Short mmCIF file of N, CA and C in Angstrom, two decimals:
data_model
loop_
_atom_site.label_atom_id
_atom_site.label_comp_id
_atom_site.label_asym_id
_atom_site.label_seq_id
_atom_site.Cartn_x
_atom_site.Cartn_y
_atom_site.Cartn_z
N UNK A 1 -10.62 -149.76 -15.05
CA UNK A 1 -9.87 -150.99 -15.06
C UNK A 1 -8.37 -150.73 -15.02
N UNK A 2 -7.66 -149.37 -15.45
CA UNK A 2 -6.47 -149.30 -15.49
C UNK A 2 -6.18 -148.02 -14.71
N UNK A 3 -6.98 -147.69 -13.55
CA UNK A 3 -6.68 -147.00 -12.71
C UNK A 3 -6.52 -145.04 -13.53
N UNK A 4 -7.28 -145.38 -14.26
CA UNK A 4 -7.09 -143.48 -15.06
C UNK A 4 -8.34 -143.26 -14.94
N UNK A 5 -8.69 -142.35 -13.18
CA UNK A 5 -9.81 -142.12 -12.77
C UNK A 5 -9.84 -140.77 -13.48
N UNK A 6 -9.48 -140.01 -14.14
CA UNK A 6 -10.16 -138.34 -15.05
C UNK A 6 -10.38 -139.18 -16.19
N UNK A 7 -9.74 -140.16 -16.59
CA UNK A 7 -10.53 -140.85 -17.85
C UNK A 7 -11.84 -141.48 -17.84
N UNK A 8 -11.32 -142.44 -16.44
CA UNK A 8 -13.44 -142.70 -16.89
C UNK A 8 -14.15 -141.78 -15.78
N UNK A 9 -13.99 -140.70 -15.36
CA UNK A 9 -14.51 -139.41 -15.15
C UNK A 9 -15.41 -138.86 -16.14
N UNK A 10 -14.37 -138.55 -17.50
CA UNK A 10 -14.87 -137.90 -18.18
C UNK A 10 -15.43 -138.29 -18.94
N UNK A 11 -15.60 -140.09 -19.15
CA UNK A 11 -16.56 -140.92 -20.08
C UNK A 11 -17.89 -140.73 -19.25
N UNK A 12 -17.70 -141.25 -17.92
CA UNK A 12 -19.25 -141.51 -17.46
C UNK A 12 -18.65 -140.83 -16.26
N UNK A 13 -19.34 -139.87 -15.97
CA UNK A 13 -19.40 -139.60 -14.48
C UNK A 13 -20.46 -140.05 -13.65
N UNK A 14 -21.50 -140.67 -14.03
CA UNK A 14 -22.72 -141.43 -13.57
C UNK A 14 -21.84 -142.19 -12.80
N UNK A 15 -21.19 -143.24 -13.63
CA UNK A 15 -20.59 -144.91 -13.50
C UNK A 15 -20.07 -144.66 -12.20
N UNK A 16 -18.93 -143.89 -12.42
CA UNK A 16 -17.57 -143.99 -11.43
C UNK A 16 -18.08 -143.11 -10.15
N UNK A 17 -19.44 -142.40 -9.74
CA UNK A 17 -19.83 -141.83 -8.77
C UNK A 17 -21.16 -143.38 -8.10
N UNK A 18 -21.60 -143.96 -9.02
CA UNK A 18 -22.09 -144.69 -8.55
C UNK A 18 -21.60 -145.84 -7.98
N UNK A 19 -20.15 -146.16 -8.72
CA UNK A 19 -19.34 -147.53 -7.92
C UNK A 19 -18.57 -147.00 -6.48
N UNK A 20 -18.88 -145.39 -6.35
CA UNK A 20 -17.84 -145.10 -5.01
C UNK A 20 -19.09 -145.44 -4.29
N UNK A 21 -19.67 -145.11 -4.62
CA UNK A 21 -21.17 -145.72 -3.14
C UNK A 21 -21.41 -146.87 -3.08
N UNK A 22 -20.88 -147.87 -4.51
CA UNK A 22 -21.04 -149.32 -3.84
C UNK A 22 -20.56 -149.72 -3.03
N UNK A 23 -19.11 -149.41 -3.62
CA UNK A 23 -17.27 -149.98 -3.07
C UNK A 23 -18.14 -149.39 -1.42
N UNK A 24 -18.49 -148.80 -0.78
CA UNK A 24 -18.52 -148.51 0.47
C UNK A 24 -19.66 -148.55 1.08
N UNK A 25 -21.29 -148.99 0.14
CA UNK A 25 -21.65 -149.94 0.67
C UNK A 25 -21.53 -151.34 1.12
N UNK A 26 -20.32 -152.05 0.23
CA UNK A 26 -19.58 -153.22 0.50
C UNK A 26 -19.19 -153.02 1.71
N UNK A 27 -18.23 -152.05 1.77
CA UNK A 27 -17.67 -152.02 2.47
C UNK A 27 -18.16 -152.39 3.83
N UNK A 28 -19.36 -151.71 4.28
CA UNK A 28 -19.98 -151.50 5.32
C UNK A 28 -20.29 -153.02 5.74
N UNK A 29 -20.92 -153.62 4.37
CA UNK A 29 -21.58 -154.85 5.03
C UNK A 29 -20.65 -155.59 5.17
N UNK A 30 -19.70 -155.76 4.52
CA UNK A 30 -18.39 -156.80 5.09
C UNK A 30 -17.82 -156.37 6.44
N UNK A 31 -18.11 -155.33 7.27
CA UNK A 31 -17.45 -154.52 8.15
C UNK A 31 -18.53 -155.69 9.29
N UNK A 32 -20.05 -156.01 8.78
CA UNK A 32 -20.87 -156.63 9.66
C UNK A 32 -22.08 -155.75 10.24
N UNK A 33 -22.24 -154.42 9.47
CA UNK A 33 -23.04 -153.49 10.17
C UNK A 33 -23.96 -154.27 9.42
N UNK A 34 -25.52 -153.61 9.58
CA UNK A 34 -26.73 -154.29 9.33
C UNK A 34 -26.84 -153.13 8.15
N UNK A 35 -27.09 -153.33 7.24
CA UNK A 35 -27.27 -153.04 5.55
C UNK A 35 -28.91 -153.05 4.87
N UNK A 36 -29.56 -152.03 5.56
CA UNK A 36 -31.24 -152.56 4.99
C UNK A 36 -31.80 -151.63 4.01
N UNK A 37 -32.82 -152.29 3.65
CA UNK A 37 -33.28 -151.60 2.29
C UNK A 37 -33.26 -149.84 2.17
N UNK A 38 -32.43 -149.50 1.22
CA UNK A 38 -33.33 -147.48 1.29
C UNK A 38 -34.58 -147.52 1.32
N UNK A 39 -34.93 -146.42 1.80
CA UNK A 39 -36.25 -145.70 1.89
C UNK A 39 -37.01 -145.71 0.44
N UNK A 40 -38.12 -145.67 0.23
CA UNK A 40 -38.91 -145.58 -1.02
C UNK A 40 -37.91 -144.60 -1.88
N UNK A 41 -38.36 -143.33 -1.09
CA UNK A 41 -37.96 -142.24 -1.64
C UNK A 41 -37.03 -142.28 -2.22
N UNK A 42 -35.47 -142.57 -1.49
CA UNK A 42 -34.19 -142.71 -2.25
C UNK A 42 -34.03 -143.90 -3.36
N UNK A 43 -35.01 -144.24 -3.56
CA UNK A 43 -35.02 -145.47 -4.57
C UNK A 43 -35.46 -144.73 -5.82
N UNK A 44 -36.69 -143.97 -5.45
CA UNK A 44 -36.92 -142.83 -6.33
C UNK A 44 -36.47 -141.74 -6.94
N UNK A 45 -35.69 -141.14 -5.88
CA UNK A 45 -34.88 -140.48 -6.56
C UNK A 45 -33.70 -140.58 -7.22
N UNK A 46 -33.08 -141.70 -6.80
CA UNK A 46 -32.17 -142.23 -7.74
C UNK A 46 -32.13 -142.61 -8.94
N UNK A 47 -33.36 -143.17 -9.34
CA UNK A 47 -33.35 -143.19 -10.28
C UNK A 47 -34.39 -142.50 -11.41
N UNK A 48 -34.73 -141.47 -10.52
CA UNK A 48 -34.87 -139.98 -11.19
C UNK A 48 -33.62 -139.48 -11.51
N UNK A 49 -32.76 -139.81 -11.00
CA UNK A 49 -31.28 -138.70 -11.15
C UNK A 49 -30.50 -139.54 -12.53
N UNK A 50 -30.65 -140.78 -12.32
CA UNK A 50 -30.28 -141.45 -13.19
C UNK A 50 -30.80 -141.68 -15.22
N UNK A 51 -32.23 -141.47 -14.94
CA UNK A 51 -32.70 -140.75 -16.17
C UNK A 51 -32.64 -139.24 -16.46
N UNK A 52 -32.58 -138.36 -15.50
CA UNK A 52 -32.26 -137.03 -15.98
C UNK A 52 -31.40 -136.84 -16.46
N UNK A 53 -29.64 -137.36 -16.15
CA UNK A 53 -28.86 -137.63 -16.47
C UNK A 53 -28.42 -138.18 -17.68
N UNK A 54 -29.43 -139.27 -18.16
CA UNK A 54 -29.38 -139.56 -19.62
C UNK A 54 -29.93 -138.42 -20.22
N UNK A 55 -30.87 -138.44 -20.04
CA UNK A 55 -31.46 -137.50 -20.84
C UNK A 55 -30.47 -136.07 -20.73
N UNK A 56 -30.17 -135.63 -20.08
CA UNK A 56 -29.49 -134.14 -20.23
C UNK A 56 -28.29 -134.75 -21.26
N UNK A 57 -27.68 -135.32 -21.07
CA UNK A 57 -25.75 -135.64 -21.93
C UNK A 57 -26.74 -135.97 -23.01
N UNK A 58 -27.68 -136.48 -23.65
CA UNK A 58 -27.49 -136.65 -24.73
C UNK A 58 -28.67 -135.08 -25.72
N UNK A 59 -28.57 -134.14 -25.12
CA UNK A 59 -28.96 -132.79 -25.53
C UNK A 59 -27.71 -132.19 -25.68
N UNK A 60 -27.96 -130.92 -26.82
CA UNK A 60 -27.13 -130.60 -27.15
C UNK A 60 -26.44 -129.21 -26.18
N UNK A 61 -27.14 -128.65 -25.18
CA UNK A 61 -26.48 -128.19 -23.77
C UNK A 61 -25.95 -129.37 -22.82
N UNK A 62 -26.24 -130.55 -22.81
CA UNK A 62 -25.53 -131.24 -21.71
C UNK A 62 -23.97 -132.39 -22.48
N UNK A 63 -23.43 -131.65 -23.72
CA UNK A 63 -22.92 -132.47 -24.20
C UNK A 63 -21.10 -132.51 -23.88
N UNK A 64 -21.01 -131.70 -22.54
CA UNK A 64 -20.14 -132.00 -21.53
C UNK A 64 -20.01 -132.84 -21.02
N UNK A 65 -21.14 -133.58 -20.74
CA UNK A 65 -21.35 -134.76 -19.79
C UNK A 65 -21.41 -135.92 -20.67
N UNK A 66 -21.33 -135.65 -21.96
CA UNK A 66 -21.08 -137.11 -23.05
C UNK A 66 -19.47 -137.40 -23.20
N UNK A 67 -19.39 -139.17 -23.40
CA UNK A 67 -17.98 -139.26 -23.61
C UNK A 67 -17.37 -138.59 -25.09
#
């Protein structure tokens, strides 16, 4: 919100890697390209990546990745 991208870097790096792929999926569809569903798979794995991710930051080896 106040533009201190190593700050919320280092809170969530999930967050701020997931809003750069929105901001430019927006992007795209306001551009007028055709915008269709992902594949199974990438639906899957995303949010495989997205629970591994919890789960690792809140162990006590992944506690780099906690704010």
């Amino acid at each position: 919100m106040h533009g201190d991208v190593a700050s919320a870097v280092s809170t969530n790096v999930l967050a701020v890697t997931l809003l750069v792929f929105g901001v430019l999926l927006w992007a795209t569809w306001v551009r007028g390209r055709a915008v269709h569903a992902p594949p199974r798979w990438v639906v899957l794995f995303s949010a495989l990546v997205v629970v591994l991710f919890t789960v690792v930051r809140n162990l006590p080896f992944g506690s780099a990745l906690a704010p």
